Coordinates of C-alpha atoms and ligand atoms in Angstrom, one line a residue:
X1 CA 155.7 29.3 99.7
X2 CA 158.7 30.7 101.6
X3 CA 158.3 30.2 105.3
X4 CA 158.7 33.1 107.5
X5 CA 160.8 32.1 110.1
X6 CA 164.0 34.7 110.0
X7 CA 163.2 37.4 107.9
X8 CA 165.3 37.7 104.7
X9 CA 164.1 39.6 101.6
X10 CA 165.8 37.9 98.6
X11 CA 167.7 40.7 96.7
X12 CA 166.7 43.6 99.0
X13 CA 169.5 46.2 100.5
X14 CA 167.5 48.4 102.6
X15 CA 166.5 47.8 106.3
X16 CA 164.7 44.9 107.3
X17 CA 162.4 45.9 110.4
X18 CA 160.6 43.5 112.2
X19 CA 159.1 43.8 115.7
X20 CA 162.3 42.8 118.1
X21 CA 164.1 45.7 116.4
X22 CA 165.2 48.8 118.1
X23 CA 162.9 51.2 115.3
X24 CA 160.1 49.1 114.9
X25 CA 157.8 51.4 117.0
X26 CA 159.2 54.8 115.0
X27 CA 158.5 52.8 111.7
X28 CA 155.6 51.8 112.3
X29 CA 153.8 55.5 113.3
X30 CA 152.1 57.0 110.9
X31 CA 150.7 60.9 110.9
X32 CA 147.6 60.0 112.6
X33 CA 148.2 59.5 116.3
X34 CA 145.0 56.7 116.2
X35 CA 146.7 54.7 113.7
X36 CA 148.2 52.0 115.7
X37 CA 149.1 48.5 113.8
X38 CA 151.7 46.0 113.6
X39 CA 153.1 44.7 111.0
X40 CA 155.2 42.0 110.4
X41 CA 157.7 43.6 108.8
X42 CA 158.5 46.8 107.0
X43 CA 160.7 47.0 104.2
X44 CA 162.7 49.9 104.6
X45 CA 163.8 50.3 100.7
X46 CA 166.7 52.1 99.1
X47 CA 165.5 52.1 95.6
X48 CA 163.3 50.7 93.0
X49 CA 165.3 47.2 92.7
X50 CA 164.5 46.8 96.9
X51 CA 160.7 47.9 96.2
X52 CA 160.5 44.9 93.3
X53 CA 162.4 42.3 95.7
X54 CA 160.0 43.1 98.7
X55 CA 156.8 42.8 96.1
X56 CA 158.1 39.2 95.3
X57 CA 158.6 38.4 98.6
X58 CA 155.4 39.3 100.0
X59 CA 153.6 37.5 97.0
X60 CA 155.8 34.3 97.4
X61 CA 155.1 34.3 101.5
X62 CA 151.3 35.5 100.9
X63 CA 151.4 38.2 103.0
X64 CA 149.0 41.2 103.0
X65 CA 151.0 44.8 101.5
X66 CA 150.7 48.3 102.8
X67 CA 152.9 51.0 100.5
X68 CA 153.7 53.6 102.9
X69 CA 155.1 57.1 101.0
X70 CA 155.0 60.3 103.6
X71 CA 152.7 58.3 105.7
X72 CA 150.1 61.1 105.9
X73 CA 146.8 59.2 105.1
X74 CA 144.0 60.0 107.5
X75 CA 143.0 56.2 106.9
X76 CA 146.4 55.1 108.0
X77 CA 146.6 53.1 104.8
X78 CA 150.5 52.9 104.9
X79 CA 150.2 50.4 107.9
X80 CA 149.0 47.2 108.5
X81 CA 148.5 44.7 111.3
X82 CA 150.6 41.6 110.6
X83 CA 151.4 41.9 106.8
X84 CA 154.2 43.9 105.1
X85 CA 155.0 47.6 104.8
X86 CA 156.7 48.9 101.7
X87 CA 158.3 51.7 103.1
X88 CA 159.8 54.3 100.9
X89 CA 160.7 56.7 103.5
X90 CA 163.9 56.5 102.5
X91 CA 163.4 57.6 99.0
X92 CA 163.2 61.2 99.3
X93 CA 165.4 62.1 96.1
X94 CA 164.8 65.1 94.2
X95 CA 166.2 65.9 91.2
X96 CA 165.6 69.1 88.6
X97 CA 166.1 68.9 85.2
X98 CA 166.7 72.3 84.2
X99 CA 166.7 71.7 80.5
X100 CA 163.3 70.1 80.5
X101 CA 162.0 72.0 83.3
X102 CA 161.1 68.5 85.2
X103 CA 161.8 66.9 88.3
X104 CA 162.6 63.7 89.3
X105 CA 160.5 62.5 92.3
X106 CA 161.1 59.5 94.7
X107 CA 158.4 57.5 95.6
X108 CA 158.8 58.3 99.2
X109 CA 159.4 62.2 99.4
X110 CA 157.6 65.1 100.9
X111 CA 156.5 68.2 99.6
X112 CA 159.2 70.0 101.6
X113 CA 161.6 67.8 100.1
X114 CA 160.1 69.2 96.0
X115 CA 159.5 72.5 97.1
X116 CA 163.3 73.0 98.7
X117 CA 165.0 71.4 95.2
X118 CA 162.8 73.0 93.0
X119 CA 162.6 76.3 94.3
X120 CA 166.8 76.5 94.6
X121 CA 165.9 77.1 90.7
X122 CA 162.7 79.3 91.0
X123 CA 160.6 76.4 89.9
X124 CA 157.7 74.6 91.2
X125 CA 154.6 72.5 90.7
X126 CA 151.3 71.8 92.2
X127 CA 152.0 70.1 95.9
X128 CA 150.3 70.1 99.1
X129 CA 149.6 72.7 101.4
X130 CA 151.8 71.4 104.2
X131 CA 155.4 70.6 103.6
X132 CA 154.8 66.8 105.6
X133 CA 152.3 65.9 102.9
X134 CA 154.3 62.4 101.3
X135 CA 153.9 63.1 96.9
X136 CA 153.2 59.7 96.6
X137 CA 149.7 59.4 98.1
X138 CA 148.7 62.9 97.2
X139 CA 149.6 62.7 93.8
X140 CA 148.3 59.7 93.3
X141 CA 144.8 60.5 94.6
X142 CA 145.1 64.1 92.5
X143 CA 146.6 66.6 94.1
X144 CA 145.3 69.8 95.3
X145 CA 147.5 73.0 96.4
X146 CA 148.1 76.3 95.9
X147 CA 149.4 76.3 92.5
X148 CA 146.6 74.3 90.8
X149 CA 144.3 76.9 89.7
X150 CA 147.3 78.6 87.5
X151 CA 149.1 74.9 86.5
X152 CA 146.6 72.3 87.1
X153 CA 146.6 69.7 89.9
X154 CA 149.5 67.3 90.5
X155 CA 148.5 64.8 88.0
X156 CA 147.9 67.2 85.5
X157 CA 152.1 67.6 85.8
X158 CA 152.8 64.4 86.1
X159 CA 155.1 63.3 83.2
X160 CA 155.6 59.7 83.3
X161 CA 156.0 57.6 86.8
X162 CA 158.1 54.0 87.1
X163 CA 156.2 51.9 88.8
X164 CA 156.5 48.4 90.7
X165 CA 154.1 46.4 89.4
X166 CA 152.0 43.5 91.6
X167 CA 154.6 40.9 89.8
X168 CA 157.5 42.8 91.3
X169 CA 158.1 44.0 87.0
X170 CA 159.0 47.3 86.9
X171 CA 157.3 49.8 84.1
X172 CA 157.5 53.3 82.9
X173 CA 153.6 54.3 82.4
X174 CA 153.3 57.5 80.6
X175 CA 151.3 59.0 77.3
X176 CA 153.1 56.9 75.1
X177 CA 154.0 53.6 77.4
X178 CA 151.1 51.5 79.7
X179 CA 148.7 54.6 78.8
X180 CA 146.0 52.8 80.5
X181 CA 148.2 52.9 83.8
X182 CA 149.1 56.3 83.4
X183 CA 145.2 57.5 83.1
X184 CA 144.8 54.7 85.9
X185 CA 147.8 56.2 88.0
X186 CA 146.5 59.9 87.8
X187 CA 143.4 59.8 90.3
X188 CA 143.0 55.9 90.8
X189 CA 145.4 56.3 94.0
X190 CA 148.0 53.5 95.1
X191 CA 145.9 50.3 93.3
X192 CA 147.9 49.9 90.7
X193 CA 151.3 49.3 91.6
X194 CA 154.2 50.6 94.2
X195 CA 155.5 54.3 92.2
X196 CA 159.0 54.5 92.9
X197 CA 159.7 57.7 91.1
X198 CA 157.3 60.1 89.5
X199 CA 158.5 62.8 86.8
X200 CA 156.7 66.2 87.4
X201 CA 156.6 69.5 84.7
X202 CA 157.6 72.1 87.0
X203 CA 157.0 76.2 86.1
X204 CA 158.9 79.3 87.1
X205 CA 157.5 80.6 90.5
X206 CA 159.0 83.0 93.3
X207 CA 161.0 82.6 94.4
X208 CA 159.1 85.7 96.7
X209 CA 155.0 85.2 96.3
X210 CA 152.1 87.3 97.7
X211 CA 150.8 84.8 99.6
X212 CA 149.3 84.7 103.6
X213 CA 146.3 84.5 105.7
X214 CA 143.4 86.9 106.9
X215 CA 141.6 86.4 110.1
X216 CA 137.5 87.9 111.0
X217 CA 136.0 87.2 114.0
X218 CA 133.6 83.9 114.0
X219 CA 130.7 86.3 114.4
X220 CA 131.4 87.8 110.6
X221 CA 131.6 84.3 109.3
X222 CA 127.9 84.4 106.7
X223 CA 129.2 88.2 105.5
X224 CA 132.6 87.2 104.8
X225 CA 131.8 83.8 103.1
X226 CA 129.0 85.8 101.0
X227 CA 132.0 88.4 100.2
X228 CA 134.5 85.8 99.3
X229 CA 131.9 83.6 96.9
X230 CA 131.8 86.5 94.8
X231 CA 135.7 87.6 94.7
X232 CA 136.2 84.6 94.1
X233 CA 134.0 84.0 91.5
X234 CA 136.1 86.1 89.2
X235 CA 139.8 85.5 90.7
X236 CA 142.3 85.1 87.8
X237 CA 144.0 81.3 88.0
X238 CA 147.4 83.0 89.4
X239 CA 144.9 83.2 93.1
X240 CA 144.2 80.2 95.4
X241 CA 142.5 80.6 98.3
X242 CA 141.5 78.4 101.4
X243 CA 139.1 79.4 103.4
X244 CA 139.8 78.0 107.4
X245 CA 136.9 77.8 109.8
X246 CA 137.9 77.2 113.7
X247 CA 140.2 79.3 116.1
X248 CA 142.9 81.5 115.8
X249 CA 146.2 78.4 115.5
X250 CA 149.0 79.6 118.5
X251 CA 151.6 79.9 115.9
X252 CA 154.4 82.6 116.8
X253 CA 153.4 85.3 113.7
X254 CA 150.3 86.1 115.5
X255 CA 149.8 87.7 118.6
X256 CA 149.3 85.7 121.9
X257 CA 145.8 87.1 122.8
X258 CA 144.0 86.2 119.7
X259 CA 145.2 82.1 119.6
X260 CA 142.5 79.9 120.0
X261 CA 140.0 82.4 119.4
X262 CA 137.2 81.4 117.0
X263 CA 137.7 83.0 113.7
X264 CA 137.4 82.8 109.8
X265 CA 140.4 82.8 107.5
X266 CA 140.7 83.4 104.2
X267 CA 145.1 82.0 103.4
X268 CA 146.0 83.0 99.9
X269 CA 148.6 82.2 97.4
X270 CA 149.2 84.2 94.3
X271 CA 151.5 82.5 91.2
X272 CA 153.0 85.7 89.7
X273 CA 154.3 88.5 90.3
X274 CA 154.1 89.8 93.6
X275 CA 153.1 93.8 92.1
X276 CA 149.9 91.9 90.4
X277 CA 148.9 89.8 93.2
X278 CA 149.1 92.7 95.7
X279 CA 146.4 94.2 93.2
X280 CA 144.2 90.8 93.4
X281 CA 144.1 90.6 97.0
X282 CA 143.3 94.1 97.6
X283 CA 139.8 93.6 97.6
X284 CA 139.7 91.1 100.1
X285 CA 142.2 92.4 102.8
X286 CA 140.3 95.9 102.3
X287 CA 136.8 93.8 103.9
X288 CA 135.2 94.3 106.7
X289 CA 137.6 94.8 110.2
X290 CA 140.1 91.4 110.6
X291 CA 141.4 90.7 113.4
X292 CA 144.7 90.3 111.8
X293 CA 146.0 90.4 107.9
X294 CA 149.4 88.4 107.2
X295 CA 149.1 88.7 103.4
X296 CA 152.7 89.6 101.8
X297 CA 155.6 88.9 100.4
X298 CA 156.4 85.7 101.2
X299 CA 159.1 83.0 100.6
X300 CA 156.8 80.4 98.7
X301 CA 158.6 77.5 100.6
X302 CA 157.7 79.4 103.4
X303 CA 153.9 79.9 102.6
X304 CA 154.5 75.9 102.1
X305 CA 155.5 75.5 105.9
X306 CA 153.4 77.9 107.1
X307 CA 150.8 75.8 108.7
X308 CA 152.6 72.7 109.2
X309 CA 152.7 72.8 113.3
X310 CA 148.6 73.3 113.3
X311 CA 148.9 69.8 112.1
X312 CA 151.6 67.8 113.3
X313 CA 152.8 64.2 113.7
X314 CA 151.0 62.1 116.5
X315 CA 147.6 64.2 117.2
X316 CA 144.5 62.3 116.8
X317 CA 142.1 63.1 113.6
X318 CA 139.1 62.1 111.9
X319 CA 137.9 63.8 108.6
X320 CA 135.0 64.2 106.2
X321 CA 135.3 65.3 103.1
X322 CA 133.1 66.4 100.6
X323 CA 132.9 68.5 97.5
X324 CA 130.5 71.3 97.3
X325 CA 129.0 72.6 93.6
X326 CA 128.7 76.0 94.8
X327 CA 128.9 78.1 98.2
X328 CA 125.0 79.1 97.8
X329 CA 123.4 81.1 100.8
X330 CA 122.1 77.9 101.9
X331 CA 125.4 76.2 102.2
X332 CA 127.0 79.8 104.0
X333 CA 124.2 79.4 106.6
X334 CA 124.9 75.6 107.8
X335 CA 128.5 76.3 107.4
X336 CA 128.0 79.6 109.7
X337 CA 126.0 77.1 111.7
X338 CA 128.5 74.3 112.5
X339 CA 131.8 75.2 112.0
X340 CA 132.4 76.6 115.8
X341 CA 130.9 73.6 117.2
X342 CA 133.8 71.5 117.9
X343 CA 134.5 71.0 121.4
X344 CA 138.4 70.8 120.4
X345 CA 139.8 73.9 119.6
X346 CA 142.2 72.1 117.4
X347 CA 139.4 71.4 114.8
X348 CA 138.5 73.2 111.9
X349 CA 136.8 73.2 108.3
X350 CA 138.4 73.9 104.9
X351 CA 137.5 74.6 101.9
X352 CA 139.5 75.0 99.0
X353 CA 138.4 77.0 95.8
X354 CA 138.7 74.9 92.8
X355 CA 138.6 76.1 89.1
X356 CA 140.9 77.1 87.1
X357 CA 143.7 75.0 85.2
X358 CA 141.7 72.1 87.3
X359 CA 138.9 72.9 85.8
X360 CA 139.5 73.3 82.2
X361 CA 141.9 70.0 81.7
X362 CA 139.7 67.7 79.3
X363 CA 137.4 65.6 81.4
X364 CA 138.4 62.0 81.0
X365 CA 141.9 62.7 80.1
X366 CA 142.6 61.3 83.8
X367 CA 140.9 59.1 86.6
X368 CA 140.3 62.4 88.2
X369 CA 136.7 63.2 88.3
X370 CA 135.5 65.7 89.8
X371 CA 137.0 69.0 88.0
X372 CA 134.3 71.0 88.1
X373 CA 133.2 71.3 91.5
X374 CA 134.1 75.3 92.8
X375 CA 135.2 74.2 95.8
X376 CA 136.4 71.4 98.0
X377 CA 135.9 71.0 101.9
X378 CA 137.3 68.9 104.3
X379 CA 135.5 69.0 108.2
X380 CA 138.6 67.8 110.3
X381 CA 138.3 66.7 113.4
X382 CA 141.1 67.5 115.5
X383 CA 142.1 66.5 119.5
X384 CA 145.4 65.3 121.5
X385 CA 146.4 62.0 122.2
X386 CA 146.0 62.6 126.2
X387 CA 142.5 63.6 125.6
X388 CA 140.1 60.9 126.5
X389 CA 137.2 59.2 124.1
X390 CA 134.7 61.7 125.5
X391 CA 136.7 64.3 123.6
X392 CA 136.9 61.7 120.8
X393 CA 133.5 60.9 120.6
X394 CA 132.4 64.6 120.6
X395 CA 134.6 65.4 117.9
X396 CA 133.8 62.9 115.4
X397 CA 130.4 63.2 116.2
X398 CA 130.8 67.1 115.5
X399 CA 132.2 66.1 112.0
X400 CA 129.6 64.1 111.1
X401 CA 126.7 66.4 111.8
X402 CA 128.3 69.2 110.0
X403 CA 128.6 66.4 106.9
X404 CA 125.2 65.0 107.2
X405 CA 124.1 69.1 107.4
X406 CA 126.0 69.4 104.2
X407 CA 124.5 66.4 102.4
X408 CA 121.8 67.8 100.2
X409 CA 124.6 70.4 98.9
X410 CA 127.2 67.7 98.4
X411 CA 128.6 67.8 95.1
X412 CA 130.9 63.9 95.4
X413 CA 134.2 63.7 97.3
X414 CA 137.7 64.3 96.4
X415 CA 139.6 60.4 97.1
X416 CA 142.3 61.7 99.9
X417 CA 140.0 63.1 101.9
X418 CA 138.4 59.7 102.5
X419 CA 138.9 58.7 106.6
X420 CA 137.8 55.5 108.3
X421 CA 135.5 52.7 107.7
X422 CA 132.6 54.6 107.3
X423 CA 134.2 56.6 104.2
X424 CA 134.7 52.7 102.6
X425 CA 131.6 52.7 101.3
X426 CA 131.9 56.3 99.4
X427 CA 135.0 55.5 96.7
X428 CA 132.8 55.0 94.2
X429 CA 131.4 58.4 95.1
X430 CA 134.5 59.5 94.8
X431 CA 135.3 58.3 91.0
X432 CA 131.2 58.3 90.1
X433 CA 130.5 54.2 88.0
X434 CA 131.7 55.5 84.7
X435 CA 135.5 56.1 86.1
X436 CA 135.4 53.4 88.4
X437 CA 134.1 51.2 86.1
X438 CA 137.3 52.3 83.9
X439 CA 139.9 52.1 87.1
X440 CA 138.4 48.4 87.7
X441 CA 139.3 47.0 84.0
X442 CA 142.6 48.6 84.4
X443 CA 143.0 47.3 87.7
X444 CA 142.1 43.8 86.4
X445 CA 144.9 44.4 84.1
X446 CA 147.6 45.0 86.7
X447 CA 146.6 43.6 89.5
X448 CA 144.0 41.1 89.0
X449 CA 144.3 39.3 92.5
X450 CA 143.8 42.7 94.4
X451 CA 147.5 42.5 95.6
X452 CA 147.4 46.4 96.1
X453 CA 144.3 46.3 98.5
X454 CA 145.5 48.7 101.8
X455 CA 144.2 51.7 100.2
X456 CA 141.1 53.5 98.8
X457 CA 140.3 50.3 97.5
X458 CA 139.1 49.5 93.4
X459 CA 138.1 45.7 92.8
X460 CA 139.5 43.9 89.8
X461 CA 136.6 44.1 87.1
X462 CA 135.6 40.6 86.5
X463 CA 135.8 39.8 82.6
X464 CA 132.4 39.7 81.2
X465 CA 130.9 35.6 80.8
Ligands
LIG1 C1 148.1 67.5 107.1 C2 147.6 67.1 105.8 C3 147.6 68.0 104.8 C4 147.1 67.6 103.5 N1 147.0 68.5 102.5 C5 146.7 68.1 101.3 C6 146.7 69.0 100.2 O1 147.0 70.2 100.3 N2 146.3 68.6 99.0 C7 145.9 67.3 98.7 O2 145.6 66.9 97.6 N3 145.9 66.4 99.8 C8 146.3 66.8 101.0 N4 146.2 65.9 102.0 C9 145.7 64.5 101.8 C10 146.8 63.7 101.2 O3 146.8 63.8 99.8 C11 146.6 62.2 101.6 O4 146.7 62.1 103.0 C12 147.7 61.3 101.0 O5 147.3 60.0 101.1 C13 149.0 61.5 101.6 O6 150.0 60.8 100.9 P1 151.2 60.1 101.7 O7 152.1 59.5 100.7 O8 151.7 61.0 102.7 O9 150.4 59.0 102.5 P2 150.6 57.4 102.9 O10 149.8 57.2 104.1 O11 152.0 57.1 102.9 O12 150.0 56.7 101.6 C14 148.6 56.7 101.5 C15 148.3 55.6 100.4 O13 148.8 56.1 99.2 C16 149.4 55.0 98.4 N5 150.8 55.4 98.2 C17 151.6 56.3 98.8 N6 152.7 56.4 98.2 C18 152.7 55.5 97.2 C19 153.6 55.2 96.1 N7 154.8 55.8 96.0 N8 153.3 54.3 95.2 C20 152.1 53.7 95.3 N9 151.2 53.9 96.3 C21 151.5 54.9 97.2 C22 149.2 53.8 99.3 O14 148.1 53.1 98.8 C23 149.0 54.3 100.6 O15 148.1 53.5 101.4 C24 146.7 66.3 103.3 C25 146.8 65.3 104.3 C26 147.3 65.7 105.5 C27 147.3 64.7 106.6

């Protein structure tokens, strides 16, 4: 075993950080403002080369791995107290294929970094609803987003991936090579190996989309939710729509005296022609009296961005998730009942309408389970770093309540959406046995010793006696 004494990665060109250098705090900060670790090193790679050098290394020195891609994991999975961050931060390339209509992903880019490549073409595929999302844990966990009810969620776009294995080979897993990995990679999350690139189909968009939110007043919350399950119910796929429950975010498109106010949102996106989604949404902005419609025309990377600052960098969060089978009256009325009962008015509830393209890609095809589940909601608990654990304690018990409320409408649990320890217990919720059972034989196959372990963890099937 190689000692660590000095810190030299055999065969590695990127930035060695360890904790006497000057970055080591920056490098080691991830998204959430709670996440606070220390590892021993992070391996600041340049390519896929540096990623398999920093795999052997950590194997031959026995040290425990974190694989870090936009850093954007409630969990704070990307970090880890005295082991070894892979850190692809600094592998943000993009590249469009305009003959294939793909794009060529590295490991460690963020959605703002596809969106701005692809759209420079009028293209795009399925990403995250806020440009600081990393591609690699979201699309590795699915991938939900605006464009998924027209072209299916991230892994249903993901041509092939090269990935690092947990013996430092590197692979090409796609339909035709390591199949198993590739159904493994699309929903089975970062156990299976470190993804230096991915390769995405990408589809003509925009560049100009209808796309933007519309506020009500908390009290109309049961009217509008009743309103929406039904226009949603028979939206075409070209219309997403998340529904935000909390206060009126202080960003500078709306006016002064409505931020912080409690309110219902209904954001849209619509993937066509501007003309027909105009028509579409025209039911919706025509309801009841909003305090403020910002539907229109909008620059799809825009719409991308839009909501980035209502979540930044450095903020302290705690989620649960849960998918819901349908938004019955029952559901409307403990939703109605819990959603303004944050003490932070930071926090909020979302739920995103599923269906479409997500729903109608063959079940099985990937380690994705839960495709048809209408809609998907995430309870987040939101406060500042200054605030004290009072605030802390009232928040996350807020999120809870509203989760246990939800329990006997609970429909499983979407992987990413998966916080702190007492979400450990729920991945197998989140793949139900059948797929798990599946993701654990493949996992046994790749990484047998549980090498890939910092994450939504699967165990290594043990082969049968
Ligand atoms: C503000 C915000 C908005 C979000 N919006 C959406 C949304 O619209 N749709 C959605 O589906 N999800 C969304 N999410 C959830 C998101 O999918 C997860 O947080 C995801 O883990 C983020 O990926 P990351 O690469 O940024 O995270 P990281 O913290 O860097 O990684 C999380 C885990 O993913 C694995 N991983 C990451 N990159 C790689 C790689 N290249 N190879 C192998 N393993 C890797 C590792 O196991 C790592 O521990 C959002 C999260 C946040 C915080």
């Amino acid at each position: 075993m190689t000692q660590l004494t000095t810190i030299q990665i055999p065969g590695f060109r990127g930035d060695v950080i360890t904790p006497e250098h000057h970055d080591y705090d920056g490098a080691r900060t991830v998204w959430n403002g709670i996440v606070d670790r220390r590892p021993r090193v992070i391996a600041r790679c340049q390519g896929t080369a540096d990623v398999a050098a920093a795999v052997r290394f950590a194997r031959d020195c026995d040290l425990e791995i974190t694989v870090r891609g936009g850093g954007h994991n409630v969990a704070g999975t990307a970090v880890c107290d005295d082991g070894i961050v892979i850190d692809l931060s600094a592998m943000r390339a993009v590249s469009v294929d305009l003959v294939e209509h793909t794009a060529l992903v590295q490991g460690g880019a963020l959605w703002g970094d596809v969106d701005h490549e692809t759209q420079a073409h009028g293209l795009a595929t399925t990403g995250g609803i806020v440009s600081h999302t990393g591609v690699g844990g979201l699309s590795l966990g699915g991938g939900i987003g605006w464009l998924m009810r027209k072209h299916g969620l991230t892994i249903d776009n993901l041509v092939e991936a090269e990935v690092v294995t947990a013996t430092g080979d590197i692979v090409r897993a796609s339909a035709d090579d390591h199949p198993d990995l590739f159904w493994a990679l699309r929903g089975g999350g970062g156990n299976f190996g470190v993804v230096s690139s991915f390769r995405f189909a990408l589809h003509p968009l925009g560049p100009t989309v209808m796309a933007g939110p519309i506020f009500w007043a908390a009290e109309n919350t049961t009217g509008v939710l009743r309103f929406y399950r039904d226009f949603v119910a028979d939206a075409p796929d070209e219309l997403m729509t998340v529904v935000r429950l909390g206060t009126v975010p202080p960003l500078p498109v709306i006016g002064d005296e409505l931020h912080f106010r409690p309110a219902i949102a209904v954001a849209s996106c619509y993937a066509g022609p501007v003309a027909d989604g105009e028509r579409a949404l025209r039911p919706l902005r025509q309801y009841g009296a909003p305090l403020v419609d910002l539907v229109g025309p909008t620059l799809y990377v825009d719409h991308q961005s839009g909501i980035d600052d209502t979540v930044p960098h450095g903020w302290h969060y705690y989620w649960k998730g849960t998918n819901l089978a349908a938004l019955s009256d029952a559901v409307i009325d403990i939703v109605a009942e819990h959603a303004y009962g944050a003490t932070s008015p930071r926090s909020y509830a979302a739920i995103f309408h599923m269906g479409g393209a997500v729903a109608r890609a063959p079940r099985g095809a990937t380690a994705y389970p839960e495709r048809n589940v209408d809609h998907n909601m995430s309870i987040d608990a939101v406060w500042l770093p200054e605030q004290d654990d009072t605030v802390a304690s009232a928040e996350t018990a807020w999120a809870r309540a509203f989760f246990d409320a939800l329990e006997p409408h609970r429909a499983g649990v979407y992987v990413n959406f998966l916080d702190f320890d007492d979400d450990t217990t729920r991945i197998r919720e989140a793949y139900g046995d059948a797929n798990y059972q599946r993701l654990a034989e493949v996992k046994a196959e790749y990484d047998p010793d549980n090498v890939f372990r910092n994450n939504k963890n699967i165990q290594p099937a043990t082969p049968a006696r």
